[in-house]
mmCIF file of C-alpha atoms in Angstrom:
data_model
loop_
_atom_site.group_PDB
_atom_site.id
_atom_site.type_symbol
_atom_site.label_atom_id
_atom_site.label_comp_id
_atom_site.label_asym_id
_atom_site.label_seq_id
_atom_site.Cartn_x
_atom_site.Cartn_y
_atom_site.Cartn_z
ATOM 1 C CA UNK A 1448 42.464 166.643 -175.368
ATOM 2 C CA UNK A 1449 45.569 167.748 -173.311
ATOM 3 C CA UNK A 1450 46.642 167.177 -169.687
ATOM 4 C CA UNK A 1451 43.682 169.787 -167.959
ATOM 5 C CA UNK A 1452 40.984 167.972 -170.260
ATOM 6 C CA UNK A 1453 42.121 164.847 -169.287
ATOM 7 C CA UNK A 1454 42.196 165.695 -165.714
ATOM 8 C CA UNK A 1455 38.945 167.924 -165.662
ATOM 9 C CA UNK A 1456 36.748 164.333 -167.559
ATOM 10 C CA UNK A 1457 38.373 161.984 -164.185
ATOM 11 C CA UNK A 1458 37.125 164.260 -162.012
ATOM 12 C CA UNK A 1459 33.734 164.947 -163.426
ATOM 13 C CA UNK A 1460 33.254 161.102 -163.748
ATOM 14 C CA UNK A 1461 34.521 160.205 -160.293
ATOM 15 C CA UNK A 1462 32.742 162.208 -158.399
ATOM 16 C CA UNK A 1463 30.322 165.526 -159.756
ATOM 17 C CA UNK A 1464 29.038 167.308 -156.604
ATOM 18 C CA UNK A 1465 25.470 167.718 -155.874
ATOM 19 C CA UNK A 1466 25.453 171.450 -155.225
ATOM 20 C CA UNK A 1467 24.722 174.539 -156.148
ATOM 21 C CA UNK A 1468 27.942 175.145 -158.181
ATOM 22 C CA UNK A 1469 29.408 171.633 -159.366
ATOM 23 C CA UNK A 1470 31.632 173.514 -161.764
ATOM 24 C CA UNK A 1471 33.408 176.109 -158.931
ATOM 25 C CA UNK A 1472 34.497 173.301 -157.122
ATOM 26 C CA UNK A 1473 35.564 170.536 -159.869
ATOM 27 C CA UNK A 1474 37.795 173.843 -161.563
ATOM 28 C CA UNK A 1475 39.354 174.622 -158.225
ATOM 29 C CA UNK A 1476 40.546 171.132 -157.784
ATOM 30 C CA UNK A 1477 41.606 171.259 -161.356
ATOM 31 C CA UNK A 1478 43.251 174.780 -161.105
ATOM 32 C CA UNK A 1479 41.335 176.279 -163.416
ATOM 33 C CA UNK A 1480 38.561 179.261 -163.582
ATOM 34 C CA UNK A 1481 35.448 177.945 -163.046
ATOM 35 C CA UNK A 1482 34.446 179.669 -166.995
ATOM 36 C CA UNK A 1483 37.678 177.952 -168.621
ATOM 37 C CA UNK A 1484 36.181 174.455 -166.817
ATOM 38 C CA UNK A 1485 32.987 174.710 -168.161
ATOM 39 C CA UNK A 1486 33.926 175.499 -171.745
ATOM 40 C CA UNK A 1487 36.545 172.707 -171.867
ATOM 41 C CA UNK A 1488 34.011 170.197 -170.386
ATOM 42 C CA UNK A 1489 30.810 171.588 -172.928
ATOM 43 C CA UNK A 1490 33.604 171.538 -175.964
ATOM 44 C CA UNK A 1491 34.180 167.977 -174.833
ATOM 45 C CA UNK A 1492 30.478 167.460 -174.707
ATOM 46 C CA UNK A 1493 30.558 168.769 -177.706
ATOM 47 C CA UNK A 1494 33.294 166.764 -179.740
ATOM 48 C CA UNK A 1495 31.165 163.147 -178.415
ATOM 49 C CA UNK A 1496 34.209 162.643 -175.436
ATOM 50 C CA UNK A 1497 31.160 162.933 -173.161
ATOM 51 C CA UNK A 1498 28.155 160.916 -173.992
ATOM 52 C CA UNK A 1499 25.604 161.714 -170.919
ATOM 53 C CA UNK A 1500 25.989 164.572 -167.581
ATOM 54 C CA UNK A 1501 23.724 162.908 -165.235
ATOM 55 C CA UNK A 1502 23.086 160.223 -162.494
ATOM 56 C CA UNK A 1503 23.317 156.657 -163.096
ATOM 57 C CA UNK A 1504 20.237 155.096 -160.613
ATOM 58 C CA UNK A 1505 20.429 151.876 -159.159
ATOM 59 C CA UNK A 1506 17.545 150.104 -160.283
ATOM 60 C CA UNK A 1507 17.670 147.316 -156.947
ATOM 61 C CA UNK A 1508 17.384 150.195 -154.654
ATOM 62 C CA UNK A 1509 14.140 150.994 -156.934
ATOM 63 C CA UNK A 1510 13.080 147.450 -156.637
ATOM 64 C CA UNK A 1511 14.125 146.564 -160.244
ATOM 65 C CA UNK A 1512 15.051 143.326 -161.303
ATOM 66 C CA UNK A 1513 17.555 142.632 -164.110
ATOM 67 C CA UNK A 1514 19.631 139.856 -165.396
ATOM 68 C CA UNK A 1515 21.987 139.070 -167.773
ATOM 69 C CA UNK A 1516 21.208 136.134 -170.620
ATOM 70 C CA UNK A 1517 23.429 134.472 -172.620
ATOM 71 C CA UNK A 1518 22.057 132.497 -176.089
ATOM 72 C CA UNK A 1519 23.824 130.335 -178.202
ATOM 73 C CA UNK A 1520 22.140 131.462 -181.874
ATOM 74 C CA UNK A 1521 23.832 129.853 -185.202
ATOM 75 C CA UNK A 1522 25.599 132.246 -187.283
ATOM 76 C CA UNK A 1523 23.513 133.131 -189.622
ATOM 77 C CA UNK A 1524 21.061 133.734 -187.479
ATOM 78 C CA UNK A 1525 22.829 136.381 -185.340
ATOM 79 C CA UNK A 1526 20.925 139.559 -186.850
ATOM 80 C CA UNK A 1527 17.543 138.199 -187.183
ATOM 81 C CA UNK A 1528 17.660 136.981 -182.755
ATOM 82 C CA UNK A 1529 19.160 140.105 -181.992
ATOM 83 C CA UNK A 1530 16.553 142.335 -183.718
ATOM 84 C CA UNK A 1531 14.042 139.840 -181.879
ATOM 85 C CA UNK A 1532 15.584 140.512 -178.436
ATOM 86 C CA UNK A 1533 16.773 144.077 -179.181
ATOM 87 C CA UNK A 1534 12.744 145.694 -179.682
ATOM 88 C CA UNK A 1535 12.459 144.582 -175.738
ATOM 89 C CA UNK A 1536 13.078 148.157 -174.510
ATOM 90 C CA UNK A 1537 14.002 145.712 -171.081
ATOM 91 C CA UNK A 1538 16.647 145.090 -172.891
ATOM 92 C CA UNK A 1539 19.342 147.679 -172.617
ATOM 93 C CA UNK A 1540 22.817 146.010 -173.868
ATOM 94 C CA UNK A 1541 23.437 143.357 -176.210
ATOM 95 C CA UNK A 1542 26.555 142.037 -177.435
ATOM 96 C CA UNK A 1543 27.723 139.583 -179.986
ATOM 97 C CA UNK A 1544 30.709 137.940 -178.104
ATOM 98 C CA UNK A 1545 33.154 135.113 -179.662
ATOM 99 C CA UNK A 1546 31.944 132.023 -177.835
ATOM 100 C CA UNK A 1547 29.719 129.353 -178.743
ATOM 101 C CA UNK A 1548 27.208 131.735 -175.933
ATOM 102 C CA UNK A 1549 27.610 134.230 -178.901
ATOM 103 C CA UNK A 1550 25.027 136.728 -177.997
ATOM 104 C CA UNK A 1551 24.830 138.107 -174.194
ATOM 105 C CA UNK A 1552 22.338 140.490 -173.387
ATOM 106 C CA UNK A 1553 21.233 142.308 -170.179
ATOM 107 C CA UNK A 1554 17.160 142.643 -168.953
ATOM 108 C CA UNK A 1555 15.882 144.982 -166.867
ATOM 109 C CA UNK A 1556 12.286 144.789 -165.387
ATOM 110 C CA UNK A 1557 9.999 145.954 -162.248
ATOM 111 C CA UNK A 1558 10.105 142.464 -160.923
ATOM 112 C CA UNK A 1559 11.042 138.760 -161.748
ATOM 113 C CA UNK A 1560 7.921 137.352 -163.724
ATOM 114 C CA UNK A 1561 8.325 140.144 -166.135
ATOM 115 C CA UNK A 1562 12.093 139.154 -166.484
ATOM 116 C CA UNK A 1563 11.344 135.252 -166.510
ATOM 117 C CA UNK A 1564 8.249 136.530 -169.376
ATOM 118 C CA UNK A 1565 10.822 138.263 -171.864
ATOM 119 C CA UNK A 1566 13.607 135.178 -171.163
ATOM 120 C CA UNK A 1567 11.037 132.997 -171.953
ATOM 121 C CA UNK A 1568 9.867 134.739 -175.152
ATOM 122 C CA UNK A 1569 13.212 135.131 -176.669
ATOM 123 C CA UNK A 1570 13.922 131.064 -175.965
ATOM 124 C CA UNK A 1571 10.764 130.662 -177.664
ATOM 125 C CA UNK A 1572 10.848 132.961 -180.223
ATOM 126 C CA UNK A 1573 14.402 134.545 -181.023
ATOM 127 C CA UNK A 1574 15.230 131.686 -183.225
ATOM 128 C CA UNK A 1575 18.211 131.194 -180.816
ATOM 129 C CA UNK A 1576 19.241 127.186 -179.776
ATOM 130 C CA UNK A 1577 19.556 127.824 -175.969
ATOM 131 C CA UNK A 1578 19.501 130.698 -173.777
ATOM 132 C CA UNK A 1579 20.910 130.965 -170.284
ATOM 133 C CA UNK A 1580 20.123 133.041 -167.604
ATOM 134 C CA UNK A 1581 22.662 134.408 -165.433
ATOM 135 C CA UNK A 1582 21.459 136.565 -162.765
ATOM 136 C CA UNK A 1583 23.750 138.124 -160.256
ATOM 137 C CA UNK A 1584 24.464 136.270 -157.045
ATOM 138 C CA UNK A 1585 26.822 138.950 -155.769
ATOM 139 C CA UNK A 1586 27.648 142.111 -156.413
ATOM 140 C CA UNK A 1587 31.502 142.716 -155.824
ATOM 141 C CA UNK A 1588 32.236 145.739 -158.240
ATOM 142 C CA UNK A 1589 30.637 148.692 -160.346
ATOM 143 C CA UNK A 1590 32.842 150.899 -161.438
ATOM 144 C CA UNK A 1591 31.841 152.858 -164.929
ATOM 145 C CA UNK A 1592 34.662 155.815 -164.217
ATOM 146 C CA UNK A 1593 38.232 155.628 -165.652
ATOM 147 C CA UNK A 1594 41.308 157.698 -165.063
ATOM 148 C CA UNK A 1595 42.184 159.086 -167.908
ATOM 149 C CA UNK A 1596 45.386 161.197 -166.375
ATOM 150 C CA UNK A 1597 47.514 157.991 -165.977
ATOM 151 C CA UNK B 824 9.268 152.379 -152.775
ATOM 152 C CA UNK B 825 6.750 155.299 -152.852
ATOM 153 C CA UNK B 826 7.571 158.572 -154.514
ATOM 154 C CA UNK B 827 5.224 161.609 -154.561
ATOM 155 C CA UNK B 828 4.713 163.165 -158.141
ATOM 156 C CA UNK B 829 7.521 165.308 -158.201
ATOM 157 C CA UNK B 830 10.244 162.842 -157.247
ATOM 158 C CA UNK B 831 9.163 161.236 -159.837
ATOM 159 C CA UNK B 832 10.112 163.800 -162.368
ATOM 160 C CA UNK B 833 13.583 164.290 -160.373
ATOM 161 C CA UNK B 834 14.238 160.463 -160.956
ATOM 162 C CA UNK B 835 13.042 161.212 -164.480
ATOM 163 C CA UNK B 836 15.113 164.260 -164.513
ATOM 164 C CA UNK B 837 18.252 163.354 -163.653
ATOM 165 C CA UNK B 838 18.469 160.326 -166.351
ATOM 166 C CA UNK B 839 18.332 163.169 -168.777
ATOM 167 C CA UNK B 840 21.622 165.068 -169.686
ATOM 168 C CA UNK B 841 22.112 168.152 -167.118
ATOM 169 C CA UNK B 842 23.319 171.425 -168.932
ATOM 170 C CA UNK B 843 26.770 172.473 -168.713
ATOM 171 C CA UNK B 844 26.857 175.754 -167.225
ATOM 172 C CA UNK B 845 27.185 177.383 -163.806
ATOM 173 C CA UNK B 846 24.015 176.260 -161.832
ATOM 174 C CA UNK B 847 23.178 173.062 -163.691
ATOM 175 C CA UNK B 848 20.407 171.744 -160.882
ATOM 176 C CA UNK B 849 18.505 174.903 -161.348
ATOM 177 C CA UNK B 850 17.687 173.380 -164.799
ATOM 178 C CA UNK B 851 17.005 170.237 -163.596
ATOM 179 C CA UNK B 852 14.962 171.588 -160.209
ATOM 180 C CA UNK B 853 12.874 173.352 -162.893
ATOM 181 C CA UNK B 854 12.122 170.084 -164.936
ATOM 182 C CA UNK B 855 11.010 168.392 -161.700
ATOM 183 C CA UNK B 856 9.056 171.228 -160.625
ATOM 184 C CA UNK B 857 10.618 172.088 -157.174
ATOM 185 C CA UNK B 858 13.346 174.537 -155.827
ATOM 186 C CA UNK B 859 16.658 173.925 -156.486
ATOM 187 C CA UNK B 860 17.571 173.536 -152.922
ATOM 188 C CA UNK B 861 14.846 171.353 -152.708
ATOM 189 C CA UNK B 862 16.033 169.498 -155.671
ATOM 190 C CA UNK B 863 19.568 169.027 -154.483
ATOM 191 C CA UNK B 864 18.668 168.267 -151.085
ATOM 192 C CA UNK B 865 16.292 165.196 -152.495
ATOM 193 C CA UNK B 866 19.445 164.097 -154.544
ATOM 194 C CA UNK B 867 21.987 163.554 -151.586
ATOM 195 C CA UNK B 868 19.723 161.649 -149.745
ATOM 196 C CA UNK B 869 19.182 159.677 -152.514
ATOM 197 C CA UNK B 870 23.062 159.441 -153.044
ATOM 198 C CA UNK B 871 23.177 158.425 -149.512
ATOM 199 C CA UNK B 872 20.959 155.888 -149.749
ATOM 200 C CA UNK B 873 22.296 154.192 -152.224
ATOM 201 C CA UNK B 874 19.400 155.082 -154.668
ATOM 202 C CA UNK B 875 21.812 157.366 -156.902
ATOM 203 C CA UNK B 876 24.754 155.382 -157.349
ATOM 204 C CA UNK B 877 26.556 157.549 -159.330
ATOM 205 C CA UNK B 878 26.683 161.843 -160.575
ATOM 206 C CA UNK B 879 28.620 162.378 -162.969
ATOM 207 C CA UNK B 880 30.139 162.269 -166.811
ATOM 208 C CA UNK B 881 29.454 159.277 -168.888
ATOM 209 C CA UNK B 882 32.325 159.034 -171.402
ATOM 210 C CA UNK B 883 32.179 157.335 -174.366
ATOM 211 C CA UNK B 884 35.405 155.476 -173.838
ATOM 212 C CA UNK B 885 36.856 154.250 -176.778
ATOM 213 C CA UNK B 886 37.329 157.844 -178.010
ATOM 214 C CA UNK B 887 38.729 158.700 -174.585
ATOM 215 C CA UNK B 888 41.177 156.185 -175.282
ATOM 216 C CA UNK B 889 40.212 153.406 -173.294
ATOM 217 C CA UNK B 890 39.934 151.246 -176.351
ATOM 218 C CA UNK B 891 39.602 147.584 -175.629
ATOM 219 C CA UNK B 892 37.446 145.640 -172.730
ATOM 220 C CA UNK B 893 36.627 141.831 -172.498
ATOM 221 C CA UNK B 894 33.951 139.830 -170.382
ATOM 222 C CA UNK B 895 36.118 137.450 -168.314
ATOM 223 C CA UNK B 896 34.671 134.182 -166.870
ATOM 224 C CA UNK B 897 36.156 132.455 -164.027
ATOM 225 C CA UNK B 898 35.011 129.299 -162.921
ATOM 226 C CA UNK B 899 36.566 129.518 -159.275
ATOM 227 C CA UNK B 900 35.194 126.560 -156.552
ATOM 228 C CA UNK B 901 32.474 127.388 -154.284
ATOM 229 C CA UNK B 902 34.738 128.151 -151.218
ATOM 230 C CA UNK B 903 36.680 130.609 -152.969
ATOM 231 C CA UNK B 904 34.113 132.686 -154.195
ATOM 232 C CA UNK B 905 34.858 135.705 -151.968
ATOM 233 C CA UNK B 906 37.746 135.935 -151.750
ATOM 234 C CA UNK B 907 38.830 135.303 -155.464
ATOM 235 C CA UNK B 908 36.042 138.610 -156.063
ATOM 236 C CA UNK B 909 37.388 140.931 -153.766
ATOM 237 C CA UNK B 910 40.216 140.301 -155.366
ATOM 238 C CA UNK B 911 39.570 140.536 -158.555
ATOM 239 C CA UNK B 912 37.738 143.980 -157.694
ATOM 240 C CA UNK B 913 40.657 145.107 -156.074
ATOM 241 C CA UNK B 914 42.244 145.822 -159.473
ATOM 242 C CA UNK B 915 41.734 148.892 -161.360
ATOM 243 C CA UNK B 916 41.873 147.439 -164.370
ATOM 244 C CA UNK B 917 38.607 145.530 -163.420
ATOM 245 C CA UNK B 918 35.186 148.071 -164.176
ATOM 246 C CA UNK B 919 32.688 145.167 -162.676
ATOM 247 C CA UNK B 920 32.629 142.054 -160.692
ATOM 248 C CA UNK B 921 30.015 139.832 -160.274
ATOM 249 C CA UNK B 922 29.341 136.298 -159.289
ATOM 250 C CA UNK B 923 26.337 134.227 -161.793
ATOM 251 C CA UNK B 924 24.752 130.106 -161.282
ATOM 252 C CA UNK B 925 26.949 128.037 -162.361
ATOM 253 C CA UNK B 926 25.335 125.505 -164.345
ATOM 254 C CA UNK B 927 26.263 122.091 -166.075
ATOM 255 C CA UNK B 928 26.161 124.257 -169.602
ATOM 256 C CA UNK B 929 28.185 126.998 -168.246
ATOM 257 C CA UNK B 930 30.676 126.245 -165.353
ATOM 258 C CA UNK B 931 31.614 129.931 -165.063
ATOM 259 C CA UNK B 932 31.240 131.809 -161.690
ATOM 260 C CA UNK B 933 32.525 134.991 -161.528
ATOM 261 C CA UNK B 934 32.655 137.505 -164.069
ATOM 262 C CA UNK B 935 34.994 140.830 -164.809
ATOM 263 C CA UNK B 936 34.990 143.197 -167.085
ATOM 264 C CA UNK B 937 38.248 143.893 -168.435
ATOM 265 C CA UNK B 938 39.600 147.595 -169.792
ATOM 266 C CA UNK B 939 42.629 148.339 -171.207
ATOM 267 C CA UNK B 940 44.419 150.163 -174.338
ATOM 268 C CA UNK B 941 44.394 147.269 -176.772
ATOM 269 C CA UNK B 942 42.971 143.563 -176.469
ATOM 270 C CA UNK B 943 46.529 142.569 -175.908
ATOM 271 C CA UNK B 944 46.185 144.205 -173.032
ATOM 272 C CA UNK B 945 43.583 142.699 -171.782
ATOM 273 C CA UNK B 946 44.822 139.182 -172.213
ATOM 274 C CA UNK B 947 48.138 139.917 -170.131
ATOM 275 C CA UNK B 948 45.523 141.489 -167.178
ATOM 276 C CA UNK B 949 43.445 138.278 -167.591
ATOM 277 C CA UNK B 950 46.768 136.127 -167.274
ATOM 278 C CA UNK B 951 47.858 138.215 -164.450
ATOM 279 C CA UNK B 952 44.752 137.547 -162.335
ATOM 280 C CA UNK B 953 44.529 133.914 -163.743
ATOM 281 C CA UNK B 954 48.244 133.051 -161.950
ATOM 282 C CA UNK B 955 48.161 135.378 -158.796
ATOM 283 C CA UNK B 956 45.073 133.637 -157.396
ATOM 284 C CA UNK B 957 45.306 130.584 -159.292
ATOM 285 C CA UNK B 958 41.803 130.002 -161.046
ATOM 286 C CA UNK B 959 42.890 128.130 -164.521
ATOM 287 C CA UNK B 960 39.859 127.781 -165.806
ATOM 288 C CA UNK B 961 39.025 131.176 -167.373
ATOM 289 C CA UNK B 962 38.043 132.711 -170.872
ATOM 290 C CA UNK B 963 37.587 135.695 -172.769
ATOM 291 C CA UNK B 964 34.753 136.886 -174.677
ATOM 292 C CA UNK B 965 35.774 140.412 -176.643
ATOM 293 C CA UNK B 966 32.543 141.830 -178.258
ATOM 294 C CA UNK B 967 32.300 141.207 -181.753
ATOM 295 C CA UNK B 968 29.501 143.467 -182.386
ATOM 296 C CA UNK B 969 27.652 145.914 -179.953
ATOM 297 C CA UNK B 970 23.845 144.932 -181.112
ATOM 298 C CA UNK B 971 22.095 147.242 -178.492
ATOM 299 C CA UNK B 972 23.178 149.812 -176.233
ATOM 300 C CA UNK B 973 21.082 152.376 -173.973
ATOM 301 C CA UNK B 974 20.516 154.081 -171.160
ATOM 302 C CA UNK B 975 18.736 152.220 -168.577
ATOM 303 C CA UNK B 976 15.926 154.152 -167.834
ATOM 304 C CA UNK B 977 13.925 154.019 -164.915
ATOM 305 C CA UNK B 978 10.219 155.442 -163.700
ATOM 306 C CA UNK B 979 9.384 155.873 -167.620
ATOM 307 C CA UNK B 980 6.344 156.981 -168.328
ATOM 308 C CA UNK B 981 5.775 153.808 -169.976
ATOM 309 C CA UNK B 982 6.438 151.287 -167.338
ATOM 310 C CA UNK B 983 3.924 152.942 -165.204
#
């Protein structure tokens, strides 16, 4: 990646216009053809830079509800909870995290009793000691773009 | 919220990966079954309201070079919870911000994401924070392991 790649995947991440030509406009601020911006961004695609072109949704405008759950599972039992709580398809991120809350994972449902339901299950059934569930309060910041020109 | 057929494909639509190449939203339009005017149109409303939250690239960032990122938890008193977010979100370092419960397991109320180029990083960004607003009571949890990642989809077939 040089300095135009670099500049041409902030741009595209901060803000890709809804219109007719996304590409004109995101090579003009770039200073680049609008042909050259496209194959650098598609070669980019290409190379795994760029995981996704698309819109990210926000699923409480949509009247989803998620949370995020954090269990405390012994360590040999790590893989066997996680496959447990991974074949939710509610579930969409799971980490193992170095705390004695080892395993924190995020659920997303169409309204609370189906969240509380798969919490429930996986305190039942995941093999894990405790579970917590953490659901947002507040929302202060979202931010999933990074400058990658500094 | 009530969407006629075809906005449900758009919602559908645009969770899929658009096509690089000149008129990407005539692609999409087509998937959805409507004009692309039509399409677009639909899609900055939605952006307006708050529906679409973000268009755009989704990088995978640890090849892009933004290598490390920790979950920080801050357990910050009641009084200061607003305050101590905004600023927290202020920073550019910081990706998310949110407040949790606090419970007697877990006295932890706000939580960060943390990026930077190495965990080192991180930890100095963490420290930073911890001694400009002066919340001692914080900790780091770097991933180990990522167990699951994906898309959240929304308006699946399957959930209907």
């Amino acid at each position: 990646m040089d300095d135009t790649d670099r500049l041409l995947l902030t741009l595209i991440q901060r803000e890709f216009p809804l219109s007719e030509r996304p590409y004109a406009e995101i090579a003009e601020k770039a200073g680049v053809a609008e042909s050259e911006a496209i194959a650098r961004i598609e070669a980019m695609r290409e190379e795994g830079f760029i995981r996704r072109m698309g819109a990210s949704l926000n699923p409480r405008a949509l009247g989803y509800v998620s949370t995020l759950a954090a269990a405390r599972v012994a360590p040999g039992k790590i893989d066997s909870a996680a496959e447990y709580v991974n074949r939710f398809v509610e579930v969409t991120h799971n980490y193992e995290r170095d705390d004695a809350f080892n395993m924190w994972f995020t659920v997303i449902a169409r309204d609370e009793a189906a969240v509380a339901a798969i919490i429930d299950d996986i305190r039942n059934n995941s093999g894990a000691d405790e579970v917590i569930d953490l659901p947002a309060t507040h929302i202060f910041k979202i931010k999933v773009n990074f400058d990658l020109t500094k | 919220m009530e969407f006629a057929e075809n906005e449900i494909r758009l919602l559908r639509a645009l969770q899929e990966d658009l096509p690089v190449r000149e008129r990407p939203y005539a692609d999409l339009a087509a998937r959805a079954g409507m004009s692309e005017a039509e399409a677009l149109e639909i899609a900055r409303r939605w952006k307006e309201a708050g529906i679409v939250r973000r268009m755009g690239a989704f990088i995978r960032h640890r090849k892009a070079g933004v290598k490390a990122n920790g979950m920080v938890v801050w357990d910050v008193p009641e009084e200061r919870i607003e305050e101590a977010g905004r600023a927290m979100s202020a920073r550019d370092c910081v990706s998310h911000c949110y407040a949790r419960p606090r419970s007697d397991k877990w006295p932890f109320r706000l939580y960060t994401m943390i990026h930077g180029a190495t965990d080192d990083v991180v930890k100095e960004q963490a420290r930073l924070i911890s001694e400009e607003l002066r919340i001692e009571n914080f900790r780091i949890l770097f991933s180990l392991r990522e167990l699951k990642k994906s898309d959240t989809k929304l308006f699946m077939e399957e959930d209907r």
